[in-house]
Amino acid sequence: MIELRTPAEIEQMRPAGAFVASVLEATRDAAAVGVNLLELDALAHDMIRAAGAESCYIDYHPSFGASPFGKVICTSVNDAVLHGLPHDYTLKDGDLLSLDFAASVDGWVSDSAVSLIVGTPREEDERLIQVTAEALDAGIAQAVVGKRIGDISAAIGDVAADAGLEVNLDFGGHGVGRVMHGDPHVPNDGRRKRGLPLRPGLVFAIEPWFLHTTDEIFTDPDGWTLRSADGSRGAHWEHTVAITEDGPIILTARSS
C-alpha cells in the first residue's frame, strides 16, 4: 500500500534521516586498509545503541534472504554490490566498498548507501562510483510533483546507458516510512511519463547500483551478499527522498 505523509510527518522523519547519514559518514570515514568489516558493523551497532535507534537489518528476513540478516549494516566489497553481509574480512588497498544502512528513530525509517575506494583508487572504479552518484542525482532531480515514477527510472537508466553500463532491474528503490521496504517500487530504468504520478507526501528511497561489465548477479553462499556474475566490481548510492510541493527533500543528506 502506498501511503502519503503529511508535512508534519515528513518533519518527524528528519531525525531518522540525519541519524542514518551520520552512521554512513562515520563508517565511511572509518573504512581504511587493515579495518575489518566486523569493526564497521560494531561501530554502526554502537551508534544505534547510543542514539536509542533501532536496526532495520538485524532481524530482517525477507524471502530473498537465507536467514535473519544478523548484522546492522551492509558491507559489499568489490564484486559484491548489494546486501553484503559483514564477515571476517580485512579491507585491502584498492577495495571498492559499498555501505548500505537503514535505521528507525522514533518509529520512522530512513535508508541510504554510499560507495568508496579504500586506499589507492583505480580509475575505472572511480568512474563507476561517479556515474552511480550522477544517476542518483538525476533520479532525485525528477522527484517532483507532476512527474511519474517512470521519469525517475528513465533518468537513472539514461545515465547508465550514456556510460555504457547495463542495468539490473531485480532490485531498486522502494517506499520508506514506518518500515524499510514498502510501495512504490522505483526501478533503475524505465520509460518517461509512465507509472505512479508523484504527489506531495510520497517518501521513497532512490538507489541506483551498477556493475562494470554485466547486469547479472548471483547470491553468495552466505545467503545474502549479491555478487556480479562475471566478477566485475559494483557501486551503490541511495538516498531517502520526500516529495513536496517545493521540490524533493533529501532526508539522508550527508554533511560531506
Short mmCIF file of C-alpha atoms in Angstrom, two decimals:
data_model
loop_
_atom_site.label_atom_id
_atom_site.label_comp_id
_atom_site.label_asym_id
_atom_site.label_seq_id
_atom_site.Cartn_x
_atom_site.Cartn_y
_atom_site.Cartn_z
CA MET A 1 0.00 0.00 0.00
CA ILE A 2 1.26 3.45 -0.94
CA GLU A 3 0.99 6.00 1.88
CA LEU A 4 1.23 9.78 1.68
CA ARG A 5 2.91 11.60 4.56
CA THR A 6 1.74 14.95 5.85
CA PRO A 7 4.22 17.84 6.04
CA ALA A 8 4.31 17.31 9.81
CA GLU A 9 5.15 13.62 9.37
CA ILE A 10 7.94 14.44 6.92
CA GLU A 11 9.38 16.75 9.57
CA GLN A 12 9.16 13.87 12.05
CA MET A 13 11.21 11.74 9.63
CA ARG A 14 14.13 14.15 9.58
CA PRO A 15 15.86 12.77 12.73
CA ALA A 16 15.96 9.28 11.23
CA GLY A 17 17.45 10.64 8.03
CA ALA A 18 20.07 12.63 9.92
CA PHE A 19 20.99 9.62 12.04
CA VAL A 20 21.37 7.32 9.04
CA ALA A 21 23.54 9.94 7.35
CA SER A 22 25.74 10.24 10.45
CA VAL A 23 26.31 6.49 10.66
CA LEU A 24 27.27 6.32 7.00
CA GLU A 25 29.67 9.22 7.45
CA ALA A 26 31.26 7.54 10.49
CA THR A 27 31.62 4.12 8.89
CA ARG A 28 32.82 5.63 5.62
CA ASP A 29 35.49 7.61 7.47
CA ALA A 30 36.50 4.54 9.48
CA ALA A 31 36.93 2.35 6.41
CA ALA A 32 40.65 2.01 5.73
CA VAL A 33 43.26 -0.55 4.82
CA GLY A 34 43.51 -3.01 7.71
CA VAL A 35 40.00 -2.40 9.07
CA ASN A 36 37.77 -5.46 9.39
CA LEU A 37 34.18 -5.40 8.13
CA LEU A 38 33.04 -6.60 11.54
CA GLU A 39 34.61 -3.47 13.05
CA LEU A 40 32.44 -1.31 10.80
CA ASP A 41 29.36 -3.26 11.82
CA ALA A 42 30.33 -2.86 15.51
CA LEU A 43 30.73 0.90 15.02
CA ALA A 44 27.26 1.17 13.47
CA HIS A 45 25.84 -1.01 16.25
CA ASP A 46 27.40 1.23 18.92
CA MET A 47 25.90 4.32 17.30
CA ILE A 48 22.46 2.70 17.18
CA ARG A 49 22.60 1.93 20.89
CA ALA A 50 23.89 5.40 21.80
CA ALA A 51 21.10 7.09 19.83
CA GLY A 52 18.32 4.83 21.11
CA ALA A 53 17.58 3.91 17.50
CA GLU A 54 16.50 0.54 16.12
CA SER A 55 18.21 -1.51 13.43
CA CYS A 56 16.16 -2.33 10.34
CA TYR A 57 18.54 -5.13 9.36
CA ILE A 58 19.45 -7.32 12.30
CA ASP A 59 16.17 -9.29 12.39
CA TYR A 60 15.27 -8.69 8.75
CA HIS A 61 14.31 -11.92 6.95
CA PRO A 62 12.64 -11.35 3.57
CA SER A 63 12.02 -14.12 1.04
CA PHE A 64 15.34 -13.48 -0.72
CA GLY A 65 17.42 -13.84 2.47
CA ALA A 66 18.54 -17.25 3.71
CA SER A 67 18.06 -16.30 7.37
CA PRO A 68 17.70 -13.18 9.53
CA PHE A 69 20.46 -10.78 8.46
CA GLY A 70 22.05 -10.70 11.91
CA LYS A 71 24.11 -7.51 11.36
CA VAL A 72 23.20 -3.82 11.28
CA ILE A 73 24.92 -2.56 8.11
CA CYS A 74 25.54 -3.95 4.63
CA THR A 75 29.22 -4.04 3.61
CA SER A 76 29.64 -5.01 -0.05
CA VAL A 77 33.22 -5.34 -1.31
CA ASN A 78 34.44 -5.36 -4.92
CA ASP A 79 32.29 -7.82 -6.92
CA ALA A 80 29.63 -7.67 -4.18
CA VAL A 81 27.17 -4.86 -4.83
CA LEU A 82 24.13 -5.34 -2.59
CA HIS A 83 23.21 -6.87 0.78
CA GLY A 84 26.83 -7.55 1.71
CA LEU A 85 26.79 -9.48 4.99
CA PRO A 86 29.60 -8.25 7.27
CA HIS A 87 32.10 -11.04 7.93
CA ASP A 88 35.70 -11.55 8.96
CA TYR A 89 37.33 -9.71 6.06
CA THR A 90 40.09 -7.11 6.42
CA LEU A 91 39.93 -4.30 3.87
CA LYS A 92 42.80 -4.18 1.40
CA ASP A 93 44.35 -1.38 -0.62
CA GLY A 94 42.17 -0.64 -3.64
CA ASP A 95 39.00 -2.34 -2.40
CA LEU A 96 35.72 -0.84 -3.61
CA LEU A 97 33.36 -0.78 -0.63
CA SER A 98 29.64 -0.03 -0.62
CA LEU A 99 27.93 0.72 2.70
CA ASP A 100 24.14 0.49 2.99
CA PHE A 101 22.40 1.39 6.24
CA ALA A 102 18.82 1.78 7.44
CA ALA A 103 17.50 2.50 10.92
CA SER A 104 14.36 3.58 12.72
CA VAL A 105 14.23 6.62 15.01
CA ASP A 106 11.00 7.32 16.91
CA GLY A 107 9.20 4.89 14.62
CA TRP A 108 10.33 6.46 11.33
CA VAL A 109 12.79 4.79 8.94
CA SER A 110 15.44 6.16 6.61
CA ASP A 111 17.70 4.22 4.23
CA SER A 112 20.86 5.31 2.43
CA ALA A 113 24.02 3.96 0.78
CA VAL A 114 27.42 5.20 -0.36
CA SER A 115 30.38 3.71 -2.24
CA LEU A 116 34.05 4.50 -1.73
CA ILE A 117 37.54 3.26 -2.54
CA VAL A 118 39.78 2.10 0.26
CA GLY A 119 43.35 3.28 -0.20
CA THR A 120 44.71 3.58 -3.73
CA PRO A 121 41.95 4.09 -6.31
CA ARG A 122 41.65 2.50 -9.72
CA GLU A 123 40.45 4.87 -12.43
CA GLU A 124 37.68 2.54 -13.60
CA ASP A 125 36.36 2.23 -10.04
CA GLU A 126 36.37 5.99 -9.55
CA ARG A 127 34.41 6.37 -12.77
CA LEU A 128 31.87 3.71 -11.77
CA ILE A 129 31.28 5.38 -8.40
CA GLN A 130 30.94 8.79 -10.09
CA VAL A 131 28.44 7.51 -12.66
CA THR A 132 26.34 5.83 -9.99
CA ALA A 133 26.30 9.03 -7.93
CA GLU A 134 25.33 11.01 -11.03
CA ALA A 135 22.47 8.58 -11.65
CA LEU A 136 21.21 9.18 -8.11
CA ASP A 137 21.32 12.94 -8.65
CA ALA A 138 19.50 12.58 -11.97
CA GLY A 139 16.79 10.48 -10.35
CA ILE A 140 16.31 12.91 -7.48
CA ALA A 141 16.03 15.81 -9.94
CA GLN A 142 12.93 14.10 -11.40
CA ALA A 143 11.33 13.55 -7.98
CA VAL A 144 8.93 16.46 -8.29
CA VAL A 145 5.17 16.86 -8.24
CA GLY A 146 3.69 16.27 -11.69
CA LYS A 147 6.30 13.76 -12.78
CA ARG A 148 5.93 9.98 -12.60
CA ILE A 149 8.00 7.11 -11.23
CA GLY A 150 9.00 6.32 -14.81
CA ASP A 151 10.65 9.72 -15.10
CA ILE A 152 12.92 8.90 -12.16
CA SER A 153 13.69 5.45 -13.54
CA ALA A 154 14.39 6.74 -17.06
CA ALA A 155 16.75 9.43 -15.75
CA ILE A 156 18.76 6.80 -13.85
CA GLY A 157 18.79 4.45 -16.84
CA ASP A 158 19.91 7.20 -19.21
CA VAL A 159 22.99 7.92 -17.08
CA ALA A 160 23.86 4.23 -17.11
CA ALA A 161 23.34 3.95 -20.86
CA ASP A 162 25.48 7.01 -21.56
CA ALA A 163 28.28 5.35 -19.56
CA GLY A 164 27.88 2.06 -21.41
CA LEU A 165 26.52 0.22 -18.37
CA GLU A 166 23.73 -2.34 -18.28
CA VAL A 167 21.02 -2.10 -15.62
CA ASN A 168 19.69 -4.93 -13.46
CA LEU A 169 16.02 -4.48 -12.53
CA ASP A 170 15.78 -7.17 -9.84
CA PHE A 171 16.38 -4.65 -7.05
CA GLY A 172 15.78 -0.91 -6.96
CA GLY A 173 14.28 1.88 -4.92
CA HIS A 174 11.30 1.46 -2.62
CA GLY A 175 8.87 3.18 -0.33
CA VAL A 176 10.13 4.18 3.13
CA GLY A 177 8.11 5.14 6.19
CA ARG A 178 7.24 3.10 9.24
CA VAL A 179 9.01 0.13 7.59
CA MET A 180 12.14 -0.10 5.48
CA HIS A 181 10.69 -1.63 2.32
CA GLY A 182 7.27 -0.64 1.04
CA ASP A 183 5.49 0.62 -2.05
CA PRO A 184 6.16 2.05 -4.53
CA HIS A 185 8.96 0.17 -6.28
CA VAL A 186 11.36 2.53 -8.08
CA PRO A 187 13.22 0.66 -10.87
CA ASN A 188 16.63 1.84 -12.06
CA ASP A 189 15.45 2.05 -15.67
CA GLY A 190 12.10 2.73 -17.25
CA ARG A 191 10.00 4.89 -19.54
CA ARG A 192 9.18 8.53 -19.05
CA LYS A 193 5.61 9.58 -18.31
CA ARG A 194 4.75 6.07 -17.12
CA GLY A 195 3.96 4.68 -13.69
CA LEU A 196 2.72 6.24 -10.48
CA PRO A 197 2.17 10.01 -10.53
CA LEU A 198 4.36 11.78 -7.99
CA ARG A 199 2.30 13.52 -5.31
CA PRO A 200 3.24 15.52 -2.22
CA GLY A 201 3.82 13.20 0.71
CA LEU A 202 5.40 10.30 -1.16
CA VAL A 203 8.60 9.17 0.55
CA PHE A 204 10.87 6.60 -1.03
CA ALA A 205 14.46 5.53 -1.43
CA ILE A 206 16.10 6.07 -4.80
CA GLU A 207 19.05 3.69 -5.18
CA PRO A 208 20.95 3.15 -8.41
CA TRP A 209 23.53 0.36 -8.38
CA PHE A 210 25.65 -0.62 -11.34
CA LEU A 211 28.29 -3.20 -12.25
CA HIS A 212 31.27 -2.63 -14.54
CA THR A 213 30.55 -5.16 -17.27
CA THR A 214 27.34 -7.08 -16.54
CA ASP A 215 23.82 -6.80 -15.19
CA GLU A 216 23.77 -10.40 -13.96
CA ILE A 217 24.09 -11.24 -10.25
CA PHE A 218 24.10 -14.30 -8.02
CA THR A 219 23.73 -14.90 -4.29
CA ASP A 220 26.85 -15.72 -2.29
CA PRO A 221 26.83 -18.91 -0.17
CA ASP A 222 26.25 -16.68 2.89
CA GLY A 223 22.66 -16.44 1.65
CA TRP A 224 22.65 -12.64 1.42
CA THR A 225 25.51 -10.99 -0.46
CA LEU A 226 24.75 -10.33 -4.13
CA ARG A 227 27.75 -10.57 -6.47
CA SER A 228 28.33 -9.88 -10.14
CA ALA A 229 28.17 -12.93 -12.39
CA ASP A 230 31.48 -12.10 -14.08
CA GLY A 231 33.49 -10.87 -11.09
CA SER A 232 33.32 -7.21 -12.10
CA ARG A 233 33.00 -4.59 -9.40
CA GLY A 234 29.87 -2.72 -8.38
CA ALA A 235 28.85 0.63 -6.90
CA HIS A 236 25.70 1.62 -5.00
CA TRP A 237 24.28 5.00 -3.96
CA GLU A 238 20.99 5.69 -2.20
CA HIS A 239 19.03 8.47 -0.52
CA THR A 240 15.63 8.63 1.15
CA VAL A 241 13.65 11.39 -0.56
CA ALA A 242 10.35 13.10 0.28
CA ILE A 243 8.18 14.65 -2.44
CA THR A 244 6.85 18.08 -1.51
CA GLU A 245 5.19 20.99 -3.29
CA ASP A 246 8.52 22.83 -3.01
CA GLY A 247 10.60 20.04 -4.52
CA PRO A 248 12.37 16.94 -3.23
CA ILE A 249 13.76 16.82 0.31
CA ILE A 250 16.78 14.53 0.72
CA LEU A 251 16.19 13.25 4.23
CA THR A 252 19.51 11.38 4.33
CA ALA A 253 21.68 14.20 3.02
CA ARG A 254 25.22 13.95 4.40
CA SER A 255 27.34 16.88 5.53
CA SER A 256 30.28 15.65 3.46
#
